[in-house]
Each structure stands twice: as structure tokens, then as C-alpha cells.
Amino acid sequence: MVHQIEVPDPNDAESVGRMFLRAWLQTYPNEDAGVDEAWILEQRGSAVTAEGIGQWQQFIEEAIRHPELVFCRVVRSGAEIVGVLCGRRGAVVTLGPMYLLNEAQGRGTGHRLMGEFQAWAGDAPIRLWVTEYNERAVQFYERHGFKLTGERELWRGKLPNVRMACDLVTRSEIV
């Protein structure tokens, strides 16, 4: 199936929320970190509530109104949303969230999505947080020019995140 990358419509907010929660449930369970389905639902279950859907809708509307400052793309497989990449421009560009459901990975879609994001970012340095034990994501970002900065955080007391950064020089080396 061909994956289409496009700017979402505010009416996609509910589908984005469902995909977001599903991606968390696929990605983050980790016995060593004490992250299980119940914890994920406690932390991210709001993505499928009226409030969470409203937040996605507001973000999508902001991206449509201010595309120079806010980036949002979804990945569609037919009518289903199977991925998302968002970001914001400030002093640096912040990437996140970026998720592709397991069934959408390994087909070059993430590479295409990252290419669109890096083109949008232009010359600006890009920063992101990634969960340390999500080795597939860390390797994906490294292939796209990101390097670990040494910064760390423990998100909500459980999720061990590391900071990665990429600048234009690094991006031009991988093209």
C-alpha cells in the first residue's frame, strides 16, 4: 500500500489521537522501565478523549494558519492515518511528535516524512527528545543526521529520554 503524506484537516484530529495512542502502546511498553499498558493509558489515554481530540484539532488549525511556525503532516494508508510528524519553529526547530505505526515502518515513509520536515526547517538547527530504549527511532534519527547531545530527562518519572540535535551542516552531509 502506498502511503500518502499530507497536511491534515482539523477533522482528522480524532484519527490522529487514536493513531497517537496506538503508537504509544506499540512503542513504549518496557518492563525494565516499569512502563506497561496501564501506565501508557494513564499518561496518554487522553489523546482519544474529547479534550485530547480538541488539542489535536487546535494544533492542526494552528499549523494551517501558521505553516511557517508549525509543521504537521499525517501519513495515510487508504483512509487510515498511520503516522504523524509535527514540529515548531522557535529559536531552534523542535521535532515531535513523530510516529509511524509498526505496519507502516520499513517502507521508506519515515525517510520521506523526515525529508519534508528537514526541508521545512531549512537552515535552522533541529532538536528532539527520543526514548533511550527506542533503539529503532534513535538509529532512524542518526541516519538523518541527528547526534546525541548528552542531555537526558526522565519523562514523568519513568520514560528515559535523550536529546538529539541536527544542524544544516550535518543534514547536507547525508543527502
PDB file of C-alpha atoms in Angstrom:
ATOM      1  CA  MET A   1       0.000   0.000   0.000  1.00  0.00           C
ATOM      2  CA  VAL A   2       1.277   3.452  -0.922  1.00  0.00           C
ATOM      3  CA  HIS A   3       1.482   5.858   1.980  1.00  0.00           C
ATOM      4  CA  GLN A   4       0.359   9.424   1.289  1.00  0.00           C
ATOM      5  CA  ILE A   5       1.936  12.254   3.279  1.00  0.00           C
ATOM      6  CA  GLU A   6      -0.262  15.322   3.606  1.00  0.00           C
ATOM      7  CA  VAL A   7      -1.284  18.255   5.740  1.00  0.00           C
ATOM      8  CA  PRO A   8      -4.096  17.061   7.995  1.00  0.00           C
ATOM      9  CA  ASP A   9      -7.535  18.606   8.142  1.00  0.00           C
ATOM     10  CA  PRO A  10      -8.893  19.627  11.574  1.00  0.00           C
ATOM     11  CA  ASN A  11     -11.486  16.878  11.099  1.00  0.00           C
ATOM     12  CA  ASP A  12      -8.596  14.364  11.224  1.00  0.00           C
ATOM     13  CA  ALA A  13      -7.971  15.153  14.911  1.00  0.00           C
ATOM     14  CA  GLU A  14      -9.846  12.122  16.230  1.00  0.00           C
ATOM     15  CA  SER A  15      -7.996   9.745  13.885  1.00  0.00           C
ATOM     16  CA  VAL A  16      -4.670  11.352  14.809  1.00  0.00           C
ATOM     17  CA  GLY A  17      -5.476  10.925  18.515  1.00  0.00           C
ATOM     18  CA  ARG A  18      -6.319   7.234  18.043  1.00  0.00           C
ATOM     19  CA  MET A  19      -3.149   6.641  15.999  1.00  0.00           C
ATOM     20  CA  PHE A  20      -1.057   8.512  18.587  1.00  0.00           C
ATOM     21  CA  LEU A  21      -2.297   6.314  21.445  1.00  0.00           C
ATOM     22  CA  ARG A  22      -1.891   3.157  19.359  1.00  0.00           C
ATOM     23  CA  ALA A  23       1.697   4.172  18.521  1.00  0.00           C
ATOM     24  CA  TRP A  24       2.473   4.670  22.217  1.00  0.00           C
ATOM     25  CA  LEU A  25       1.053   1.232  23.010  1.00  0.00           C
ATOM     26  CA  GLN A  26       3.205  -0.308  20.265  1.00  0.00           C
ATOM     27  CA  THR A  27       6.375   1.611  21.099  1.00  0.00           C
ATOM     28  CA  TYR A  28       6.832   2.149  24.807  1.00  0.00           C
ATOM     29  CA  PRO A  29       5.978  -0.913  26.930  1.00  0.00           C
ATOM     30  CA  ASN A  30       9.196  -1.805  28.742  1.00  0.00           C
ATOM     31  CA  GLU A  31       9.344  -3.987  31.831  1.00  0.00           C
ATOM     32  CA  ASP A  32      12.730  -2.624  32.961  1.00  0.00           C
ATOM     33  CA  ALA A  33      11.422   0.960  32.898  1.00  0.00           C
ATOM     34  CA  GLY A  34       8.147  -0.020  34.568  1.00  0.00           C
ATOM     35  CA  VAL A  35       6.194   1.159  31.534  1.00  0.00           C
ATOM     36  CA  ASP A  36       3.174  -1.026  30.854  1.00  0.00           C
ATOM     37  CA  GLU A  37      -0.140  -0.610  29.056  1.00  0.00           C
ATOM     38  CA  ALA A  38      -1.869   0.723  32.184  1.00  0.00           C
ATOM     39  CA  TRP A  39       0.785   3.433  32.665  1.00  0.00           C
ATOM     40  CA  ILE A  40       0.606   4.403  28.985  1.00  0.00           C
ATOM     41  CA  LEU A  41      -3.188   4.660  29.153  1.00  0.00           C
ATOM     42  CA  GLU A  42      -2.887   6.775  32.300  1.00  0.00           C
ATOM     43  CA  GLN A  43      -0.352   9.127  30.674  1.00  0.00           C
ATOM     44  CA  ARG A  44      -1.633   9.242  27.086  1.00  0.00           C
ATOM     45  CA  GLY A  45      -5.178   7.866  27.113  1.00  0.00           C
ATOM     46  CA  SER A  46      -6.472  11.437  26.981  1.00  0.00           C
ATOM     47  CA  ALA A  47      -5.448  11.524  23.298  1.00  0.00           C
ATOM     48  CA  VAL A  48      -8.755   9.818  22.472  1.00  0.00           C
ATOM     49  CA  THR A  49     -10.952  11.893  24.798  1.00  0.00           C
ATOM     50  CA  ALA A  50     -12.881  14.988  23.722  1.00  0.00           C
ATOM     51  CA  GLU A  51     -10.203  17.161  25.371  1.00  0.00           C
ATOM     52  CA  GLY A  52      -7.312  15.361  23.651  1.00  0.00           C
ATOM     53  CA  ILE A  53      -9.034  15.423  20.279  1.00  0.00           C
ATOM     54  CA  GLY A  54      -9.696  19.137  20.798  1.00  0.00           C
ATOM     55  CA  GLN A  55      -5.982  19.718  21.460  1.00  0.00           C
ATOM     56  CA  TRP A  56      -5.053  17.912  18.243  1.00  0.00           C
ATOM     57  CA  GLN A  57      -7.655  19.927  16.369  1.00  0.00           C
ATOM     58  CA  GLN A  58      -6.222  23.195  17.735  1.00  0.00           C
ATOM     59  CA  PHE A  59      -2.687  22.145  16.815  1.00  0.00           C
ATOM     60  CA  ILE A  60      -3.725  21.204  13.272  1.00  0.00           C
ATOM     61  CA  GLU A  61      -5.585  24.508  12.878  1.00  0.00           C
ATOM     62  CA  GLU A  62      -2.500  26.386  14.105  1.00  0.00           C
ATOM     63  CA  ALA A  63      -0.332  24.517  11.562  1.00  0.00           C
ATOM     64  CA  ILE A  64      -2.741  25.508   8.793  1.00  0.00           C
ATOM     65  CA  ARG A  65      -2.848  29.176   9.935  1.00  0.00           C
ATOM     66  CA  HIS A  66       0.913  29.479  10.565  1.00  0.00           C
ATOM     67  CA  PRO A  67       2.752  26.957   8.368  1.00  0.00           C
ATOM     68  CA  GLU A  68       5.958  28.968   8.715  1.00  0.00           C
ATOM     69  CA  LEU A  69       5.932  28.314  12.500  1.00  0.00           C
ATOM     70  CA  VAL A  70       4.120  25.000  12.951  1.00  0.00           C
ATOM     71  CA  PHE A  71       4.604  21.817  10.921  1.00  0.00           C
ATOM     72  CA  CYS A  72       2.143  18.944  10.876  1.00  0.00           C
ATOM     73  CA  ARG A  73       1.880  16.062   8.411  1.00  0.00           C
ATOM     74  CA  VAL A  74      -0.029  12.819   8.594  1.00  0.00           C
ATOM     75  CA  VAL A  75       0.608   9.581   6.768  1.00  0.00           C
ATOM     76  CA  ARG A  76      -2.406   7.857   5.257  1.00  0.00           C
ATOM     77  CA  SER A  77      -2.771   4.263   4.212  1.00  0.00           C
ATOM     78  CA  GLY A  78      -6.026   4.440   2.307  1.00  0.00           C
ATOM     79  CA  ALA A  79      -8.434   6.207   4.661  1.00  0.00           C
ATOM     80  CA  GLU A  80      -6.491   5.305   7.829  1.00  0.00           C
ATOM     81  CA  ILE A  81      -3.934   7.616   9.446  1.00  0.00           C
ATOM     82  CA  VAL A  82      -0.849   5.511  10.231  1.00  0.00           C
ATOM     83  CA  GLY A  83       1.670   8.213  11.077  1.00  0.00           C
ATOM     84  CA  VAL A  84       2.278  11.800  12.097  1.00  0.00           C
ATOM     85  CA  LEU A  85       5.178  14.228  12.295  1.00  0.00           C
ATOM     86  CA  CYS A  86       4.845  17.626  13.949  1.00  0.00           C
ATOM     87  CA  GLY A  87       7.218  20.390  14.889  1.00  0.00           C
ATOM     88  CA  ARG A  88       7.553  24.034  15.875  1.00  0.00           C
ATOM     89  CA  ARG A  89       9.886  26.820  14.926  1.00  0.00           C
ATOM     90  CA  GLY A  90      11.327  28.980  17.704  1.00  0.00           C
ATOM     91  CA  ALA A  91      14.964  29.842  18.434  1.00  0.00           C
ATOM     92  CA  VAL A  92      15.540  26.296  17.153  1.00  0.00           C
ATOM     93  CA  VAL A  93      13.167  23.920  15.415  1.00  0.00           C
ATOM     94  CA  THR A  94      11.682  21.294  17.711  1.00  0.00           C
ATOM     95  CA  LEU A  95      10.687  17.981  16.153  1.00  0.00           C
ATOM     96  CA  GLY A  96       7.945  15.977  17.781  1.00  0.00           C
ATOM     97  CA  PRO A  97       5.923  14.033  17.939  1.00  0.00           C
ATOM     98  CA  MET A  98       6.894  11.657  15.144  1.00  0.00           C
ATOM     99  CA  TYR A  99       5.227   8.260  14.974  1.00  0.00           C
ATOM    100  CA  LEU A 100       4.622   5.609  12.355  1.00  0.00           C
ATOM    101  CA  LEU A 101       2.593   2.584  13.323  1.00  0.00           C
ATOM    102  CA  ASN A 102       4.537  -0.674  13.091  1.00  0.00           C
ATOM    103  CA  GLU A 103       2.755  -1.731   9.909  1.00  0.00           C
ATOM    104  CA  ALA A 104       3.834   1.499   8.170  1.00  0.00           C
ATOM    105  CA  GLN A 105       7.535   1.182   9.047  1.00  0.00           C
ATOM    106  CA  GLY A 106      10.279  -0.168   6.819  1.00  0.00           C
ATOM    107  CA  ARG A 107       8.847   1.176   3.545  1.00  0.00           C
ATOM    108  CA  GLY A 108      10.689   4.478   3.196  1.00  0.00           C
ATOM    109  CA  THR A 109       7.757   6.516   4.504  1.00  0.00           C
ATOM    110  CA  GLY A 110       9.650   7.767   7.551  1.00  0.00           C
ATOM    111  CA  HIS A 111      12.517   8.865   5.301  1.00  0.00           C
ATOM    112  CA  ARG A 112      10.117  10.811   3.064  1.00  0.00           C
ATOM    113  CA  LEU A 113       8.398  12.337   6.093  1.00  0.00           C
ATOM    114  CA  MET A 114      11.725  13.405   7.597  1.00  0.00           C
ATOM    115  CA  GLY A 115      12.776  14.858   4.243  1.00  0.00           C
ATOM    116  CA  GLU A 116       9.687  17.079   4.201  1.00  0.00           C
ATOM    117  CA  PHE A 117      10.328  18.157   7.779  1.00  0.00           C
ATOM    118  CA  GLN A 118      14.002  18.948   7.206  1.00  0.00           C
ATOM    119  CA  ALA A 119      13.117  20.923   4.062  1.00  0.00           C
ATOM    120  CA  TRP A 120      10.584  22.915   6.133  1.00  0.00           C
ATOM    121  CA  ALA A 121      13.202  23.505   8.871  1.00  0.00           C
ATOM    122  CA  GLY A 122      15.611  24.942   6.320  1.00  0.00           C
ATOM    123  CA  ASP A 123      18.837  26.239   7.873  1.00  0.00           C
ATOM    124  CA  ALA A 124      17.561  26.075  11.460  1.00  0.00           C
ATOM    125  CA  PRO A 125      19.072  23.628  13.937  1.00  0.00           C
ATOM    126  CA  ILE A 126      16.634  20.871  14.940  1.00  0.00           C
ATOM    127  CA  ARG A 127      16.242  19.356  18.415  1.00  0.00           C
ATOM    128  CA  LEU A 128      14.180  16.414  19.634  1.00  0.00           C
ATOM    129  CA  TRP A 129      13.707  14.080  22.572  1.00  0.00           C
ATOM    130  CA  VAL A 130      13.606  10.328  21.945  1.00  0.00           C
ATOM    131  CA  THR A 131      13.127   7.476  24.387  1.00  0.00           C
ATOM    132  CA  GLU A 132      16.505   5.897  25.000  1.00  0.00           C
ATOM    133  CA  TYR A 133      15.331   2.301  24.695  1.00  0.00           C
ATOM    134  CA  ASN A 134      13.553   3.025  21.395  1.00  0.00           C
ATOM    135  CA  GLU A 135      16.664   1.923  19.518  1.00  0.00           C
ATOM    136  CA  ARG A 136      14.933   1.821  16.144  1.00  0.00           C
ATOM    137  CA  ALA A 137      13.979   5.510  16.465  1.00  0.00           C
ATOM    138  CA  VAL A 138      17.459   6.516  17.704  1.00  0.00           C
ATOM    139  CA  GLN A 139      19.032   4.764  14.699  1.00  0.00           C
ATOM    140  CA  PHE A 140      16.491   6.363  12.329  1.00  0.00           C
ATOM    141  CA  TYR A 141      17.365   9.832  13.620  1.00  0.00           C
ATOM    142  CA  GLU A 142      21.098   9.087  13.406  1.00  0.00           C
ATOM    143  CA  ARG A 143      20.658   8.091   9.739  1.00  0.00           C
ATOM    144  CA  HIS A 144      19.084  11.534   9.218  1.00  0.00           C
ATOM    145  CA  GLY A 145      21.991  13.441  10.719  1.00  0.00           C
ATOM    146  CA  PHE A 146      20.970  13.670  14.371  1.00  0.00           C
ATOM    147  CA  LYS A 147      23.506  13.173  17.131  1.00  0.00           C
ATOM    148  CA  LEU A 148      23.071  12.551  20.842  1.00  0.00           C
ATOM    149  CA  THR A 149      23.777  15.707  22.854  1.00  0.00           C
ATOM    150  CA  GLY A 150      24.285  14.084  26.267  1.00  0.00           C
ATOM    151  CA  GLU A 151      21.146  15.728  27.690  1.00  0.00           C
ATOM    152  CA  ARG A 152      18.776  13.344  29.453  1.00  0.00           C
ATOM    153  CA  GLU A 153      15.370  13.524  31.114  1.00  0.00           C
ATOM    154  CA  LEU A 154      13.112  11.072  32.892  1.00  0.00           C
ATOM    155  CA  TRP A 155       9.668  11.905  31.499  1.00  0.00           C
ATOM    156  CA  ARG A 156       7.020  11.626  34.211  1.00  0.00           C
ATOM    157  CA  GLY A 157       9.392   9.636  36.368  1.00  0.00           C
ATOM    158  CA  LYS A 158       9.636   6.609  34.051  1.00  0.00           C
ATOM    159  CA  LEU A 159      10.444   7.240  30.392  1.00  0.00           C
ATOM    160  CA  PRO A 160      14.229   7.708  29.912  1.00  0.00           C
ATOM    161  CA  ASN A 161      14.605  10.253  27.113  1.00  0.00           C
ATOM    162  CA  VAL A 162      17.736  11.528  25.425  1.00  0.00           C
ATOM    163  CA  ARG A 163      18.164  14.722  23.419  1.00  0.00           C
ATOM    164  CA  MET A 164      19.279  14.585  19.800  1.00  0.00           C
ATOM    165  CA  ALA A 165      20.259  17.503  17.586  1.00  0.00           C
ATOM    166  CA  CYS A 166      20.889  18.103  13.916  1.00  0.00           C
ATOM    167  CA  ASP A 167      22.193  21.166  12.124  1.00  0.00           C
ATOM    168  CA  LEU A 168      22.282  22.095   8.426  1.00  0.00           C
ATOM    169  CA  VAL A 169      25.919  21.005   8.020  1.00  0.00           C
ATOM    170  CA  THR A 170      25.117  17.524   9.310  1.00  0.00           C
ATOM    171  CA  ARG A 171      21.995  17.298   7.138  1.00  0.00           C
ATOM    172  CA  SER A 172      23.909  18.292   3.989  1.00  0.00           C
ATOM    173  CA  GLU A 173      26.446  15.522   4.659  1.00  0.00           C
ATOM    174  CA  ILE A 174      23.775  12.792   4.460  1.00  0.00           C
ATOM    175  CA  VAL A 175      21.918  13.970   1.345  1.00  0.00           C
TER     176      VAL A 175
END
